[in-house]
Short mmCIF file of C-alpha atoms in Angstrom, two decimals:
data_model
loop_
_atom_site.label_atom_id
_atom_site.label_comp_id
_atom_site.label_asym_id
_atom_site.label_seq_id
_atom_site.Cartn_x
_atom_site.Cartn_y
_atom_site.Cartn_z
CA MET A 25 -11.45 -4.84 30.15
CA ILE A 26 -12.27 -6.76 27.00
CA PRO A 27 -8.96 -7.09 25.12
CA THR A 28 -8.73 -6.51 21.39
CA GLN A 29 -5.47 -7.28 19.63
CA PHE A 30 -4.03 -5.78 16.47
CA GLY A 31 -1.11 -7.11 14.45
CA ILE A 32 0.38 -6.64 11.01
CA ILE A 33 0.66 -9.37 8.40
CA ASP A 34 3.63 -8.41 6.23
CA LYS A 35 2.71 -10.61 3.28
CA ILE A 36 -0.86 -11.81 2.91
CA ASP A 37 -1.53 -15.23 1.42
CA LYS A 38 -4.80 -14.89 -0.48
CA ASN A 39 -5.45 -18.62 -0.17
CA LYS A 40 -4.95 -18.82 3.60
CA ARG A 41 -7.70 -18.49 6.18
CA TYR A 42 -6.32 -16.51 9.11
CA ILE A 43 -8.37 -18.16 11.84
CA GLU A 44 -5.63 -19.42 14.16
CA TYR A 45 -4.84 -17.30 17.21
CA GLU A 46 -1.18 -16.32 16.63
CA PRO A 47 -0.50 -13.01 18.44
CA GLU A 48 3.25 -13.65 18.76
CA LYS A 49 3.61 -14.29 15.02
CA TYR A 50 2.10 -10.90 14.14
CA ASN A 51 3.50 -8.91 17.09
CA CYS A 52 -0.01 -8.05 18.25
CA VAL A 53 -0.67 -5.21 20.64
CA THR A 54 -3.62 -5.26 23.01
CA ILE A 55 -5.99 -2.37 23.54
CA ASP A 56 -9.02 -2.03 25.82
CA ASP A 57 -12.11 -2.70 23.71
CA ASP A 58 -14.37 -0.94 26.22
CA ILE A 59 -12.45 2.31 25.93
CA TYR A 60 -11.21 2.49 22.36
CA ILE A 61 -13.29 0.27 20.11
CA ASP A 62 -16.60 1.45 21.57
CA ASP A 63 -15.53 5.07 21.04
CA TRP A 64 -14.33 4.37 17.49
CA TRP A 65 -17.22 2.10 16.49
CA GLU A 66 -19.07 4.62 14.27
CA GLU A 67 -15.89 5.28 12.28
CA LEU A 68 -15.06 1.57 12.15
CA THR A 69 -18.44 0.75 10.59
CA LYS A 70 -17.31 2.68 7.50
CA MET A 71 -14.03 0.78 7.16
CA LYS A 72 -13.65 -1.97 4.55
CA THR A 73 -12.62 -5.27 6.17
CA TYR A 74 -12.76 -9.03 5.76
CA VAL A 75 -14.21 -11.16 8.56
CA GLY A 76 -13.57 -14.70 9.70
CA GLY A 77 -9.92 -14.33 8.70
CA ASP A 78 -10.97 -14.93 5.09
CA LEU A 79 -10.41 -12.63 2.11
CA ASN A 80 -13.54 -14.12 0.52
CA LYS A 81 -15.76 -12.58 3.21
CA PRO A 82 -15.84 -8.81 2.62
CA SER A 83 -17.50 -6.74 5.30
CA VAL A 84 -17.24 -3.47 7.18
CA ALA A 85 -16.14 -2.82 10.76
CA LEU A 86 -14.61 -5.45 13.06
CA ASP A 87 -15.67 -8.98 13.83
CA ARG A 88 -15.89 -8.48 17.59
CA LEU A 89 -15.76 -12.21 18.25
CA GLY A 90 -13.20 -13.33 15.70
CA VAL A 91 -10.46 -12.38 13.27
CA THR A 92 -10.81 -9.31 11.07
CA LEU A 93 -8.44 -8.55 8.21
CA ILE A 94 -8.08 -4.83 7.53
CA PRO A 95 -6.71 -4.06 4.06
CA PRO A 96 -4.12 -1.28 3.67
CA CYS A 97 -6.62 0.95 1.85
CA SER A 98 -8.76 1.12 5.02
CA ARG A 99 -5.80 2.05 7.19
CA ILE A 100 -4.73 4.75 4.73
CA ARG A 101 -8.22 6.30 4.71
CA LYS A 102 -8.16 6.58 8.48
CA ILE A 103 -4.71 8.20 8.50
CA GLN A 104 -5.73 10.66 5.76
CA ARG A 105 -8.89 11.58 7.67
CA LYS A 106 -6.91 12.23 10.85
CA GLN A 107 -4.45 14.40 8.93
CA ARG A 108 -7.29 16.50 7.47
CA GLU A 109 -8.69 16.96 10.97
CA GLY A 110 -5.29 18.19 12.15
CA GLY A 111 -4.43 15.08 14.19
#
């Protein structure tokens, strides 16, 4: 299993680079990358993100080897899509 961790940053500091590994600070949960991320990859490539833990580096999808910041608008789109699909 390749672990991938997700956490929530309650208040983002636009001047901070989120490159330190701090899973306890953000109450991260671990999922199995091999099972979930691989299956979700096509959908994730459409999701607005920021890579390198830096809001000055817009991208799409996840940085599989580093920190990815996912803005609320991306999370909302995914929830809305699931609701339309009946999930």
